[in-house]
Tab-separated table of C-alpha atoms and ligand atoms in Angstrom:
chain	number	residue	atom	x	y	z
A	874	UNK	CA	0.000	0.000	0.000
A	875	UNK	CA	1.619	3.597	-1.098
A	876	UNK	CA	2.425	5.779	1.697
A	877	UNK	CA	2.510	9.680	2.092
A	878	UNK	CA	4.320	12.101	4.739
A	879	UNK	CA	2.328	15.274	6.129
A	880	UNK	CA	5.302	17.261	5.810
A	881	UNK	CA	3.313	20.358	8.156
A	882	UNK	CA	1.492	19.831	11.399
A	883	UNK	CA	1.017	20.723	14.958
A	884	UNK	CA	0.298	18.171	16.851
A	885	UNK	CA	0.647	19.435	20.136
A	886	UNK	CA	-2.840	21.251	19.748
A	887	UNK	CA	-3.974	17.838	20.249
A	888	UNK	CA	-4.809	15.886	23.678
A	889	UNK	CA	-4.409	12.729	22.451
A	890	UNK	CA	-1.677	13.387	19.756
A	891	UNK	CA	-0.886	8.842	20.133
A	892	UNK	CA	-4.631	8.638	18.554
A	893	UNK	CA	-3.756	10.796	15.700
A	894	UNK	CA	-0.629	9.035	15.345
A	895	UNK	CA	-2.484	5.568	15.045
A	896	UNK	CA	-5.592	7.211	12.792
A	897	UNK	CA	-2.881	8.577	10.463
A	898	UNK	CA	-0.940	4.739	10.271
A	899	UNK	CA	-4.603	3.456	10.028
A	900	UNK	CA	-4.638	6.467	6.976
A	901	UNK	CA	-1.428	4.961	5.442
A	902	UNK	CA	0.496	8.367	6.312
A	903	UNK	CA	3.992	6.963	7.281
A	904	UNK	CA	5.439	10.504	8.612
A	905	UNK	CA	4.575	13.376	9.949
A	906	UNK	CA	6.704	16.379	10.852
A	907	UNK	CA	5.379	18.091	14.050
A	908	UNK	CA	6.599	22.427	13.990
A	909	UNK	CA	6.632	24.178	17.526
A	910	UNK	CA	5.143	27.651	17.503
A	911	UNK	CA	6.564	28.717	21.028
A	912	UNK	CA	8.480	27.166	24.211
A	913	UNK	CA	5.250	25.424	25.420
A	914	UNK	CA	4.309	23.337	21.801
A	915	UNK	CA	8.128	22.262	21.132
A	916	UNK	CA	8.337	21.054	24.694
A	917	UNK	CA	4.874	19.023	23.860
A	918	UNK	CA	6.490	18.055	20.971
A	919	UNK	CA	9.219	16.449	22.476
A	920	UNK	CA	7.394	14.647	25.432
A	921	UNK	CA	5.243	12.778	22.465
A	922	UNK	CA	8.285	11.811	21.230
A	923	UNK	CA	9.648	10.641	23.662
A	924	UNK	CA	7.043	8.241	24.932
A	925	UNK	CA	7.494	4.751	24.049
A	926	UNK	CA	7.580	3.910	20.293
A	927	UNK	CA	4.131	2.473	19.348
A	928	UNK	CA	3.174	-0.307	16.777
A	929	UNK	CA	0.900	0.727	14.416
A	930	UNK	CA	1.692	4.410	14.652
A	931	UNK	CA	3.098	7.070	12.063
A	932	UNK	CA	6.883	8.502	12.573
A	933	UNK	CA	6.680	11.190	14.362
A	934	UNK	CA	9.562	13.933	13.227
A	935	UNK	CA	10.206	17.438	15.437
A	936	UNK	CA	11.027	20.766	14.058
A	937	UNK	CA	11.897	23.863	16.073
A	938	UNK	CA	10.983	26.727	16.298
A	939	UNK	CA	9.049	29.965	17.346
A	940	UNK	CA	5.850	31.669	15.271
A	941	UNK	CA	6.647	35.296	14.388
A	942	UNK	CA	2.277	34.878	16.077
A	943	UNK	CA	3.617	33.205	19.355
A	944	UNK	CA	6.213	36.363	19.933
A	945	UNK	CA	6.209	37.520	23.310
A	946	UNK	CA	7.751	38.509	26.183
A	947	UNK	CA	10.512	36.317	27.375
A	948	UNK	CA	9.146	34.122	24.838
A	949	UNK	CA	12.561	34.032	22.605
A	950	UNK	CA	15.510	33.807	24.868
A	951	UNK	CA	13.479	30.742	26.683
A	952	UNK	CA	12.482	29.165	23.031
A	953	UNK	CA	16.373	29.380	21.846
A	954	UNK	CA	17.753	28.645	25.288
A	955	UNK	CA	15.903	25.435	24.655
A	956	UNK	CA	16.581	24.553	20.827
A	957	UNK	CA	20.332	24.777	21.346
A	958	UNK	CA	20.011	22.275	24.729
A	959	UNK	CA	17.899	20.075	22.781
A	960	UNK	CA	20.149	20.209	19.187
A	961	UNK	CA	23.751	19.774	21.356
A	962	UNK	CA	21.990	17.199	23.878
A	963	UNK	CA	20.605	15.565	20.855
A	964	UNK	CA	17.758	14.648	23.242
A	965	UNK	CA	15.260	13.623	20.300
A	966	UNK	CA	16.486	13.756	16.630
A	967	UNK	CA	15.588	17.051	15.330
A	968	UNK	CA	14.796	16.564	11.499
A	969	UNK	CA	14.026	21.120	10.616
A	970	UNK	CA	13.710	24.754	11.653
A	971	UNK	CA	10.408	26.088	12.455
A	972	UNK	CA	7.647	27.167	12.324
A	973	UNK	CA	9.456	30.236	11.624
A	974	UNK	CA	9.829	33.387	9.333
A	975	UNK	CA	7.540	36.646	9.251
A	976	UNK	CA	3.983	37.919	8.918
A	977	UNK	CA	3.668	41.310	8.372
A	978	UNK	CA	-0.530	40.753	7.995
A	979	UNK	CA	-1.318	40.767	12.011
A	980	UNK	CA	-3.150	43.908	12.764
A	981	UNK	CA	-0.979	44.642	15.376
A	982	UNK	CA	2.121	44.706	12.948
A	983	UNK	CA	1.136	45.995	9.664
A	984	UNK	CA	1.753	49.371	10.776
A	985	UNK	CA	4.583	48.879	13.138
A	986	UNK	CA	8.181	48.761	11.935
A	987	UNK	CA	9.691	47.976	15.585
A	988	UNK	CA	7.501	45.124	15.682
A	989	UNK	CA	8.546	43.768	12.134
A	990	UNK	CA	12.330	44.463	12.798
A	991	UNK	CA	11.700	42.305	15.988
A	992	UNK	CA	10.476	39.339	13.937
A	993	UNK	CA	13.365	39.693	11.850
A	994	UNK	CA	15.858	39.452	14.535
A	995	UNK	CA	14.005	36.209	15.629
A	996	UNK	CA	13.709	35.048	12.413
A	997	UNK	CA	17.383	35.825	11.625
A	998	UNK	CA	18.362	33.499	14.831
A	999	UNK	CA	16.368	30.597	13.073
A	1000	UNK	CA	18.052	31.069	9.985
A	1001	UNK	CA	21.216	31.042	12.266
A	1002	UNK	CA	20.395	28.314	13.909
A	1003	UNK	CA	19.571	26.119	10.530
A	1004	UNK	CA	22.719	26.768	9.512
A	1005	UNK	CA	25.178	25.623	12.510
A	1006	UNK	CA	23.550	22.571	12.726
A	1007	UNK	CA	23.113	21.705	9.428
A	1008	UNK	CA	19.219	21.953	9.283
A	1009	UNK	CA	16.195	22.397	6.795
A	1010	UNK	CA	14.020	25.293	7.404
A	1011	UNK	CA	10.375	25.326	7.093
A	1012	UNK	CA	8.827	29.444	6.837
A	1013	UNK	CA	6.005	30.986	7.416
A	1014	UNK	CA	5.649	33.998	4.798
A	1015	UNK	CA	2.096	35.444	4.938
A	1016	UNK	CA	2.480	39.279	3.920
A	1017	UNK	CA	6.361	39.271	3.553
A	1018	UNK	CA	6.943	37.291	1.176
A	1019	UNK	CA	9.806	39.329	-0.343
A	1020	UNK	CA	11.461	39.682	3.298
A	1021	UNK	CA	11.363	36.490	4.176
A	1022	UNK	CA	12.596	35.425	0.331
A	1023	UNK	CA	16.026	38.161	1.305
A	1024	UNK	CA	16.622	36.936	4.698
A	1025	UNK	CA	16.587	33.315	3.601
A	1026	UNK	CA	19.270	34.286	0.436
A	1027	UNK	CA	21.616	36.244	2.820
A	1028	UNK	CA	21.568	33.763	5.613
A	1029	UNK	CA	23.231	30.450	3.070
A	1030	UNK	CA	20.593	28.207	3.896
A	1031	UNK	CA	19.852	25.940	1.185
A	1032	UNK	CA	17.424	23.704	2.036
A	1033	UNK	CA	14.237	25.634	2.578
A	1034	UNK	CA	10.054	25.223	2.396
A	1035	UNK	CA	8.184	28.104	1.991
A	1036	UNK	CA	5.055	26.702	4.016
A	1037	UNK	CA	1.598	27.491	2.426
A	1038	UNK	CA	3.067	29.729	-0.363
A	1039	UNK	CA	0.911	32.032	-1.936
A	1040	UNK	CA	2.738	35.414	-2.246
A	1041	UNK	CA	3.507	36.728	-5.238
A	1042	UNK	CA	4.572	34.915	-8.329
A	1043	UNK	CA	7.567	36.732	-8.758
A	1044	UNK	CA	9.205	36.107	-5.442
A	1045	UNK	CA	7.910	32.413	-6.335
A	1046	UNK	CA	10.159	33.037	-9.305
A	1047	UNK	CA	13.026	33.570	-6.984
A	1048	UNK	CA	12.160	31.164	-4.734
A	1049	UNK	CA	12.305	28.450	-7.573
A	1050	UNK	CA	15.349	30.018	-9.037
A	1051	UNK	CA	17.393	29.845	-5.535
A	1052	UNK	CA	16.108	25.956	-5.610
A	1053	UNK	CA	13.943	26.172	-2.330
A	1054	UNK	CA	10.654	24.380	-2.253
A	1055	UNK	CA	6.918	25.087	-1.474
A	1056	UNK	CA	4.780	23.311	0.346
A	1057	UNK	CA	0.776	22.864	-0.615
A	1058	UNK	CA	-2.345	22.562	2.325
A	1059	UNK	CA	-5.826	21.123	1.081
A	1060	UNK	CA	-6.905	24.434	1.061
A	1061	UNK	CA	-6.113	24.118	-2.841
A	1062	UNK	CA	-9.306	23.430	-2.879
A	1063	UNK	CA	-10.757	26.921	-2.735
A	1064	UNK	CA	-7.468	29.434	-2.627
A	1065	UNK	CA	-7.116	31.427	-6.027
A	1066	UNK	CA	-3.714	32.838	-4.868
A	1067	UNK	CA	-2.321	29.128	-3.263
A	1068	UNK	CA	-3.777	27.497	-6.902
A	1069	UNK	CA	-1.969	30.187	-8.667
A	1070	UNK	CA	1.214	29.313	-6.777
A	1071	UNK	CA	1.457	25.519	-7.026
A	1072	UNK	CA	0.352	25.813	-10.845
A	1073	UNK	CA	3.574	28.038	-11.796
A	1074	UNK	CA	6.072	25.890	-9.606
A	1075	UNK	CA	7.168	22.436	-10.978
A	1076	UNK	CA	6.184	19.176	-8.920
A	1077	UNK	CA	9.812	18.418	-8.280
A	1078	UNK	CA	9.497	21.397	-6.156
A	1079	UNK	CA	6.441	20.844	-4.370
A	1080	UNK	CA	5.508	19.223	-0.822
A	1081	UNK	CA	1.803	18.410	0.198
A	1082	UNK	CA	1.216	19.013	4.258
A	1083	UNK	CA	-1.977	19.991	6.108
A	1084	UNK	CA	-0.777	22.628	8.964
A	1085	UNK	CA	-2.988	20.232	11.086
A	1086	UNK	CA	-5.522	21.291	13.085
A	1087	UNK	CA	-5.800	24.294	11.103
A	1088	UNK	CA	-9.492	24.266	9.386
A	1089	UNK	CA	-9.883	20.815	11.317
A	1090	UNK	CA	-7.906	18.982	9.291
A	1091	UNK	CA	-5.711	15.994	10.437
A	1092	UNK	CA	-2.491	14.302	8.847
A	1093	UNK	CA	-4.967	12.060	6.215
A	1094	UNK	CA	-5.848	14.835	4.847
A	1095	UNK	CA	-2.684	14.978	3.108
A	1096	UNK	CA	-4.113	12.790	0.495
A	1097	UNK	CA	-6.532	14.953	-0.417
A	1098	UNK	CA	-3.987	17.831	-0.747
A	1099	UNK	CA	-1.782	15.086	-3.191
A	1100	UNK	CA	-5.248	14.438	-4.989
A	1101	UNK	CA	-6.154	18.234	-5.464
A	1102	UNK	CA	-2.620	18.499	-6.466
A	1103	UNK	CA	-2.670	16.064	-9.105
A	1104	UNK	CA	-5.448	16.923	-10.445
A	1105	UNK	CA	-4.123	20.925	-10.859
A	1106	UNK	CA	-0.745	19.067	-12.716
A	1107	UNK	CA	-2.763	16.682	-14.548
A	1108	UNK	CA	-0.288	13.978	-13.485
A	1109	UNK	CA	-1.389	10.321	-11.652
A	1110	UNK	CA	-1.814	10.084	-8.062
A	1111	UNK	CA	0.708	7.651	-8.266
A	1112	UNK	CA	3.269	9.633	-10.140
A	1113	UNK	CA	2.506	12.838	-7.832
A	1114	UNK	CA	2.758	10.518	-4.888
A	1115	UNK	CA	6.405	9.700	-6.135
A	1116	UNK	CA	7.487	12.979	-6.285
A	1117	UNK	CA	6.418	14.517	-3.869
A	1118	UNK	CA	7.576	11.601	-1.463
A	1119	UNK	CA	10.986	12.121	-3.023
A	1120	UNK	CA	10.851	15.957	-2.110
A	1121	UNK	CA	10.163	15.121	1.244
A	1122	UNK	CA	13.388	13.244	1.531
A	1123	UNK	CA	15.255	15.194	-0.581
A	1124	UNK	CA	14.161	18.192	2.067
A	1125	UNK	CA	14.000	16.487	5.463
A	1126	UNK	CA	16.566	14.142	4.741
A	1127	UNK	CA	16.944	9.923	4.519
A	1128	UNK	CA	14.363	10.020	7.952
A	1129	UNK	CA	11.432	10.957	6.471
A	1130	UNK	CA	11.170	8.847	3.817
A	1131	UNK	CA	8.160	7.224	3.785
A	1132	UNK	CA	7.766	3.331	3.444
A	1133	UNK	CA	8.363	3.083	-0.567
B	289	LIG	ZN1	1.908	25.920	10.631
């Protein structure tokens, strides 16, 4: 039976985040990556991976990182203060960066420079970060598309998903050009500016993820972003399954692999 990876979730919103696990095996999703948003959800994180490995459950993979929503006081030097004991302690294998990056569309930052120069210092320490240890990075661009697209080409960080991308198509351009990667929700299914997106990039550059719970979803519903996605490209499920599998690994790295 073909297998898929949910490349974007965040499971610790969940109260029974083993369930999900064993609903998403049940689903035939082999992997999941679970992103922190702040001190409290990468700590979660961690505790469900650490419990003991279940049968009949879907790989569970961690990213770090903090939200440029979740930024508050104290909230940064307690978020990194943790990465870096958790990435030299190697307490759990960390497989990516994030959620991280900038979003210039929160009402209380559209028309505040301080506040967007004090998501790019954070977002500057994840870049940072990705690149001492040797990390993916997974960003979060909504309404800065273009500062998020600079940051990421000054910092040297070469393996990169622009989560949920539907900016413009020419930073897409430059996104493509610089050989990051995308990543695509179910919300394909009704998003004109996300449809736009994932029909000018190529599928060799594409992920499929769900940013579970958002909208209720749940890691299965990564099939129905690979369907939706398939059916934009015109290309098999199978075929779109295979690349997009590939993608995954060639992003995240031998771990997250899925079972084919
Ligand atoms: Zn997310």
């Amino acid at each position: 039976m073909p297998t898929i990876i949910d490349t974007h979730t965040h499971l610790y919103e969940y109260s029974d985040a083993s369930e999900v696990l064993r609903q998403s095996f049940a689903a035939n999703v082999s992997d999941v990556i679970a992103l922190g948003v702040d001190l409290a959800s990468n700590r979660k994180h961690l505790e469900i991976a650490q419990m003991a490995p279940q049968d009949k459950q879907t790989r569970l993979h961690i990213a770090l990182g903090l939200h440029p929503g979740n930024i508050a006081e104290g909230e940064e030097a307690a978020c990194f203060t943790f990465f870096r004991e958790v990435l030299t302690q190697k307490t759990v294998p960390v497989i990516a960066i994030g959620e991280t990056g900038l979003d210039y569309s929160y009402k209380w930052v559209r028309d505040d420079e301080a506040k967007k120069r004090e998501q790019r210092d954070i977002f500057e320490k994840h870049l940072a970060l990705a690149k001492e240890f040797n990390l993916p990075i997974v960003v979060h661009s909504r309404g800065a598309w273009r500062d998020c697209l600079s940051m990421v080409k000054a910092s040297g960080v070469s393996k990169v998903d622009f989560h949920w991308y539907c900016g413009p198509l020419d930073v897409l351009g430059e996104i493509l050009d610089n050989g990051y990667m995308i990543s695509c929700p179910p919300a394909l299914e009704y998003s004109p500016e996300l449809r736009r997106a994932m029909e000018a990039a190529p599928l060799d550059r594409i992920l499929v993820e769900t940013d579970t719970p958002v909208r209720g979803w749940s890691p299965k519903d990564v099939w129905k972003s690979l369907r939706l996605l398939a059916n934009l490209k015109n290309t098999s499920e199978e075929e779109t399954l295979q690349i997009v599998n590939r993608n995954a690994q060639a992003l995240f790295g031998d771990d997250c692999r899925g079972d084919s």
